[in-house]
Structures are given as C-alpha cells and as structure tokens.
Amino acid sequence: MVHLRQLSRELNVSSNTVRIELNKLKEASIIAEVDTNDGRIIKYAADTSHPLFEELRSILLKYLGIDQLLEVIFEKIGNLEKVYITGDLAQGKPVAIIDLVLVGDIDREYLNDLVFKAEELLKKKIRAAIYSSVEFEIKVLEGVPHLLVFDAED
C-alpha cells in the first residue's frame, strides 16, 4: 500500500500529477483505495480482482527478477504460506540485496542451498527473515515497505 504524498516524494513529481495518474488507474480498476481508519490519508493498493492483475504482477516480477527467484526457491522449500519482498525493492528501487520475509514451515538448510544458487542467477544477495505461521503477524511489516509476491491461498 502507498499513499499519494509518498509516491510524490519517491517519483519526484508534484502531488497533483500523482493524483491525476492514481485517478486514472482507479477508474480502470487497476488500483483501489484502501481503508486506513484515518480519514486524512488515502492509501492505494493493486486491485487483485482486475482481470489483468496476474499479468501485470507477472510483468513486475519479471522486471525485478523475482520470477526466477519464485521458480528456483519458493516452490521447493517446504510448506511456504507467504513471501513478502521488503525494503527498497518493494518500492521498485534498484538494489544489490533482496530482502524477503518468508512465512511457513520451511526447510532452512535447503533454503540456504537454494538462496546460494539464486544469488548466482540474479547477481544479487538475498536476505531472508523466516517466520512460522504462528509467529508471523502482519504488524511485523508495519512501517516497512513490503509487497506480497506469493500467497499459497491464491
């Protein structure tokens, strides 16, 4: 989720320009407003019900190189429930280190082997924070830029 002023700062453009583009994306149902319980701030998130959501998500993941990471690591490391990209990469900024939050019952030894291979493939370092489903609460990511890239429920 992001809000208008945050996008304005990150893109280094006026808030009015961002507002116009957000309205266009909202009209096309590509994004939706998210209730934040704070009447002053409107946050936006991708509208997962949009027919092109999966295709747009796939393009974004390919651009970031995460599609390869998904194939190499996520599907082979155990009972994985959720994967979040955090930090600068979640905001679309170029990075040398990919920060991940993994949720589930994960074979850590196998994960380490796969991370090593993925780092060579992507030419980037990977850091992973691992939580069991019992330990993890979404508030762990509060205030941290994050992007859900895998959800076993989907």
PDB file of C-alpha atoms in Angstrom:
ATOM      1  CA  MET A   1       0.000   0.000   0.000  1.00  0.00           C
ATOM      2  CA  VAL A   2       1.158   3.502  -0.756  1.00  0.00           C
ATOM      3  CA  HIS A   3      -0.248   6.966  -0.365  1.00  0.00           C
ATOM      4  CA  LEU A   4      -0.167   9.968  -2.649  1.00  0.00           C
ATOM      5  CA  ARG A   5       2.491  12.032  -0.886  1.00  0.00           C
ATOM      6  CA  GLN A   6       4.778   9.016  -0.552  1.00  0.00           C
ATOM      7  CA  LEU A   7       4.555   8.418  -4.308  1.00  0.00           C
ATOM      8  CA  SER A   8       5.060  12.096  -4.997  1.00  0.00           C
ATOM      9  CA  ARG A   9       8.298  12.131  -2.980  1.00  0.00           C
ATOM     10  CA  GLU A  10       9.616   8.873  -4.419  1.00  0.00           C
ATOM     11  CA  LEU A  11       8.864   9.812  -8.024  1.00  0.00           C
ATOM     12  CA  ASN A  12       9.966  13.424  -7.527  1.00  0.00           C
ATOM     13  CA  VAL A  13       6.823  14.811  -9.177  1.00  0.00           C
ATOM     14  CA  SER A  14       4.045  17.055  -7.937  1.00  0.00           C
ATOM     15  CA  SER A  15       1.269  15.564  -5.835  1.00  0.00           C
ATOM     16  CA  ASN A  16      -1.228  16.832  -8.413  1.00  0.00           C
ATOM     17  CA  THR A  17       0.476  14.794 -11.157  1.00  0.00           C
ATOM     18  CA  VAL A  18       0.392  11.692  -8.952  1.00  0.00           C
ATOM     19  CA  ARG A  19      -3.274  12.321  -8.061  1.00  0.00           C
ATOM     20  CA  ILE A  20      -4.230  12.509 -11.758  1.00  0.00           C
ATOM     21  CA  GLU A  21      -2.447   9.238 -12.556  1.00  0.00           C
ATOM     22  CA  LEU A  22      -3.855   7.481  -9.479  1.00  0.00           C
ATOM     23  CA  ASN A  23      -7.353   8.553 -10.504  1.00  0.00           C
ATOM     24  CA  LYS A  24      -6.788   7.100 -13.984  1.00  0.00           C
ATOM     25  CA  LEU A  25      -5.610   3.789 -12.508  1.00  0.00           C
ATOM     26  CA  LYS A  26      -8.538   3.784 -10.093  1.00  0.00           C
ATOM     27  CA  GLU A  27     -11.035   4.431 -12.919  1.00  0.00           C
ATOM     28  CA  ALA A  28      -9.510   1.496 -14.813  1.00  0.00           C
ATOM     29  CA  SER A  29      -9.923  -0.626 -11.623  1.00  0.00           C
ATOM     30  CA  ILE A  30      -6.211  -1.421 -11.613  1.00  0.00           C
ATOM     31  CA  ILE A  31      -5.837   0.023  -8.125  1.00  0.00           C
ATOM     32  CA  ALA A  32      -8.277   0.586  -5.291  1.00  0.00           C
ATOM     33  CA  GLU A  33      -8.426   2.841  -2.259  1.00  0.00           C
ATOM     34  CA  VAL A  34      -7.708   1.056   1.000  1.00  0.00           C
ATOM     35  CA  ASP A  35      -9.435   1.979   4.246  1.00  0.00           C
ATOM     36  CA  THR A  36      -6.796   3.124   6.734  1.00  0.00           C
ATOM     37  CA  ASN A  37      -9.064   4.209   9.587  1.00  0.00           C
ATOM     38  CA  ASP A  38      -7.501   7.651   9.181  1.00  0.00           C
ATOM     39  CA  GLY A  39      -9.825   9.931   7.233  1.00  0.00           C
ATOM     40  CA  ARG A  40      -6.979  12.223   6.190  1.00  0.00           C
ATOM     41  CA  ILE A  41      -4.817   9.684   4.369  1.00  0.00           C
ATOM     42  CA  ILE A  42      -5.936   7.672   1.365  1.00  0.00           C
ATOM     43  CA  LYS A  43      -3.811   4.640   0.583  1.00  0.00           C
ATOM     44  CA  TYR A  44      -3.855   2.673  -2.636  1.00  0.00           C
ATOM     45  CA  ALA A  45      -3.205  -0.973  -3.444  1.00  0.00           C
ATOM     46  CA  ALA A  46      -3.442  -3.150  -6.525  1.00  0.00           C
ATOM     47  CA  ASP A  47      -6.974  -4.366  -7.227  1.00  0.00           C
ATOM     48  CA  THR A  48      -6.473  -8.128  -7.235  1.00  0.00           C
ATOM     49  CA  SER A  49      -9.892  -8.686  -8.809  1.00  0.00           C
ATOM     50  CA  HIS A  50      -8.888  -6.859 -12.010  1.00  0.00           C
ATOM     51  CA  PRO A  51      -8.700  -9.294 -14.974  1.00  0.00           C
ATOM     52  CA  LEU A  52      -5.148  -8.149 -15.807  1.00  0.00           C
ATOM     53  CA  PHE A  53      -3.855  -8.274 -12.229  1.00  0.00           C
ATOM     54  CA  GLU A  54      -1.948 -11.553 -12.633  1.00  0.00           C
ATOM     55  CA  GLU A  55      -0.440 -10.451 -15.950  1.00  0.00           C
ATOM     56  CA  LEU A  56       0.654  -7.069 -14.548  1.00  0.00           C
ATOM     57  CA  ARG A  57       2.026  -8.791 -11.453  1.00  0.00           C
ATOM     58  CA  SER A  58       3.952 -11.217 -13.674  1.00  0.00           C
ATOM     59  CA  ILE A  59       5.464  -8.352 -15.687  1.00  0.00           C
ATOM     60  CA  LEU A  60       6.534  -6.586 -12.489  1.00  0.00           C
ATOM     61  CA  LEU A  61       8.087  -9.746 -11.055  1.00  0.00           C
ATOM     62  CA  LYS A  62       9.965 -10.367 -14.305  1.00  0.00           C
ATOM     63  CA  TYR A  63      11.233  -6.786 -14.303  1.00  0.00           C
ATOM     64  CA  LEU A  64      12.523  -7.204 -10.749  1.00  0.00           C
ATOM     65  CA  GLY A  65      13.960 -10.671 -11.448  1.00  0.00           C
ATOM     66  CA  ILE A  66      11.744 -12.155  -8.759  1.00  0.00           C
ATOM     67  CA  ASP A  67      10.021 -14.537 -11.174  1.00  0.00           C
ATOM     68  CA  GLN A  68      13.233 -16.564 -11.344  1.00  0.00           C
ATOM     69  CA  LEU A  69      13.510 -16.496  -7.567  1.00  0.00           C
ATOM     70  CA  LEU A  70       9.947 -17.767  -7.261  1.00  0.00           C
ATOM     71  CA  GLU A  71      10.676 -20.665  -9.585  1.00  0.00           C
ATOM     72  CA  VAL A  72      14.032 -21.600  -8.057  1.00  0.00           C
ATOM     73  CA  ILE A  73      13.291 -21.213  -4.371  1.00  0.00           C
ATOM     74  CA  PHE A  74       9.734 -20.701  -3.232  1.00  0.00           C
ATOM     75  CA  GLU A  75       8.162 -23.816  -4.696  1.00  0.00           C
ATOM     76  CA  LYS A  76      10.760 -26.216  -3.266  1.00  0.00           C
ATOM     77  CA  ILE A  77      11.447 -25.236   0.332  1.00  0.00           C
ATOM     78  CA  GLY A  78       8.619 -26.794   2.289  1.00  0.00           C
ATOM     79  CA  ASN A  79       5.191 -25.627   3.334  1.00  0.00           C
ATOM     80  CA  LEU A  80       5.527 -21.999   2.287  1.00  0.00           C
ATOM     81  CA  GLU A  81       2.485 -19.831   3.032  1.00  0.00           C
ATOM     82  CA  LYS A  82       3.523 -16.274   2.164  1.00  0.00           C
ATOM     83  CA  VAL A  83       6.503 -14.391   0.770  1.00  0.00           C
ATOM     84  CA  TYR A  84       6.975 -10.646   1.053  1.00  0.00           C
ATOM     85  CA  ILE A  85       9.629  -8.503  -0.599  1.00  0.00           C
ATOM     86  CA  THR A  86      10.591  -5.709   1.781  1.00  0.00           C
ATOM     87  CA  GLY A  87      12.628  -2.539   1.716  1.00  0.00           C
ATOM     88  CA  ASP A  88      13.672  -0.557  -1.334  1.00  0.00           C
ATOM     89  CA  LEU A  89      12.922  -3.345  -3.799  1.00  0.00           C
ATOM     90  CA  ALA A  90       9.293  -3.375  -2.629  1.00  0.00           C
ATOM     91  CA  GLN A  91       9.185   0.252  -3.746  1.00  0.00           C
ATOM     92  CA  GLY A  92      10.633  -0.596  -7.164  1.00  0.00           C
ATOM     93  CA  LYS A  93      14.066   0.842  -6.455  1.00  0.00           C
ATOM     94  CA  PRO A  94      17.178  -0.909  -7.779  1.00  0.00           C
ATOM     95  CA  VAL A  95      19.019  -2.829  -5.053  1.00  0.00           C
ATOM     96  CA  ALA A  96      22.019  -5.069  -4.577  1.00  0.00           C
ATOM     97  CA  ILE A  97      20.317  -7.033  -1.784  1.00  0.00           C
ATOM     98  CA  ILE A  98      16.873  -8.637  -1.953  1.00  0.00           C
ATOM     99  CA  ASP A  99      15.154  -8.658   1.441  1.00  0.00           C
ATOM    100  CA  LEU A 100      12.448 -11.266   1.954  1.00  0.00           C
ATOM    101  CA  VAL A 101      10.050 -12.296   4.694  1.00  0.00           C
ATOM    102  CA  LEU A 102       9.063 -15.956   4.407  1.00  0.00           C
ATOM    103  CA  VAL A 103       6.143 -17.413   6.342  1.00  0.00           C
ATOM    104  CA  GLY A 104       5.582 -21.150   6.786  1.00  0.00           C
ATOM    105  CA  ASP A 105       7.239 -24.404   7.755  1.00  0.00           C
ATOM    106  CA  ILE A 106      10.474 -24.035   5.827  1.00  0.00           C
ATOM    107  CA  ASP A 107      13.439 -26.364   5.383  1.00  0.00           C
ATOM    108  CA  ARG A 108      16.131 -23.860   6.337  1.00  0.00           C
ATOM    109  CA  GLU A 109      19.061 -25.961   5.191  1.00  0.00           C
ATOM    110  CA  TYR A 110      17.540 -26.476   1.752  1.00  0.00           C
ATOM    111  CA  LEU A 111      16.612 -22.779   1.642  1.00  0.00           C
ATOM    112  CA  ASN A 112      20.265 -21.828   2.223  1.00  0.00           C
ATOM    113  CA  ASP A 113      21.357 -24.037  -0.688  1.00  0.00           C
ATOM    114  CA  LEU A 114      18.714 -22.558  -2.986  1.00  0.00           C
ATOM    115  CA  VAL A 115      19.475 -18.979  -1.923  1.00  0.00           C
ATOM    116  CA  PHE A 116      23.108 -19.535  -2.893  1.00  0.00           C
ATOM    117  CA  LYS A 117      22.042 -20.715  -6.370  1.00  0.00           C
ATOM    118  CA  ALA A 118      19.516 -17.895  -6.773  1.00  0.00           C
ATOM    119  CA  GLU A 119      22.122 -15.292  -5.811  1.00  0.00           C
ATOM    120  CA  GLU A 120      24.332 -16.509  -8.642  1.00  0.00           C
ATOM    121  CA  LEU A 121      21.409 -16.470 -11.076  1.00  0.00           C
ATOM    122  CA  LEU A 122      20.188 -12.987 -10.100  1.00  0.00           C
ATOM    123  CA  LYS A 123      23.613 -11.492  -9.374  1.00  0.00           C
ATOM    124  CA  LYS A 124      22.203 -10.120  -6.095  1.00  0.00           C
ATOM    125  CA  LYS A 125      22.476 -11.075  -2.440  1.00  0.00           C
ATOM    126  CA  ILE A 126      19.371 -12.395  -0.705  1.00  0.00           C
ATOM    127  CA  ARG A 127      18.450 -11.952   2.965  1.00  0.00           C
ATOM    128  CA  ALA A 128      15.512 -13.885   4.354  1.00  0.00           C
ATOM    129  CA  ALA A 129      13.645 -13.476   7.626  1.00  0.00           C
ATOM    130  CA  ILE A 130      11.741 -16.668   8.384  1.00  0.00           C
ATOM    131  CA  TYR A 131       8.590 -16.875  10.499  1.00  0.00           C
ATOM    132  CA  SER A 132       6.349 -19.815  11.282  1.00  0.00           C
ATOM    133  CA  SER A 133       2.669 -19.153  10.638  1.00  0.00           C
ATOM    134  CA  VAL A 134       2.166 -18.999  14.425  1.00  0.00           C
ATOM    135  CA  GLU A 135       4.931 -16.392  14.902  1.00  0.00           C
ATOM    136  CA  PHE A 136       4.025 -14.143  11.996  1.00  0.00           C
ATOM    137  CA  GLU A 137       1.743 -11.160  12.363  1.00  0.00           C
ATOM    138  CA  ILE A 138       1.315  -8.612   9.563  1.00  0.00           C
ATOM    139  CA  LYS A 139       2.131  -5.835  12.021  1.00  0.00           C
ATOM    140  CA  VAL A 140       5.743  -7.070  11.837  1.00  0.00           C
ATOM    141  CA  LEU A 141       5.806  -5.292   8.466  1.00  0.00           C
ATOM    142  CA  GLU A 142       4.092  -2.133   9.726  1.00  0.00           C
ATOM    143  CA  GLY A 143       6.042   0.914   8.598  1.00  0.00           C
ATOM    144  CA  VAL A 144       8.246  -1.221   6.344  1.00  0.00           C
ATOM    145  CA  PRO A 145       7.707  -1.050   2.584  1.00  0.00           C
ATOM    146  CA  HIS A 146       6.539  -4.519   1.554  1.00  0.00           C
ATOM    147  CA  LEU A 147       4.996  -6.343  -1.360  1.00  0.00           C
ATOM    148  CA  LEU A 148       3.275  -9.722  -1.157  1.00  0.00           C
ATOM    149  CA  VAL A 149       4.686 -11.821  -4.019  1.00  0.00           C
ATOM    150  CA  PHE A 150       3.481 -15.284  -3.042  1.00  0.00           C
ATOM    151  CA  ASP A 151       0.416 -16.456  -1.165  1.00  0.00           C
ATOM    152  CA  ALA A 152      -0.350 -20.168  -1.026  1.00  0.00           C
ATOM    153  CA  GLU A 153      -4.030 -19.324  -0.610  1.00  0.00           C
ATOM    154  CA  ASP A 154      -4.153 -17.747  -4.101  1.00  0.00           C
TER     155      ASP A 154
END
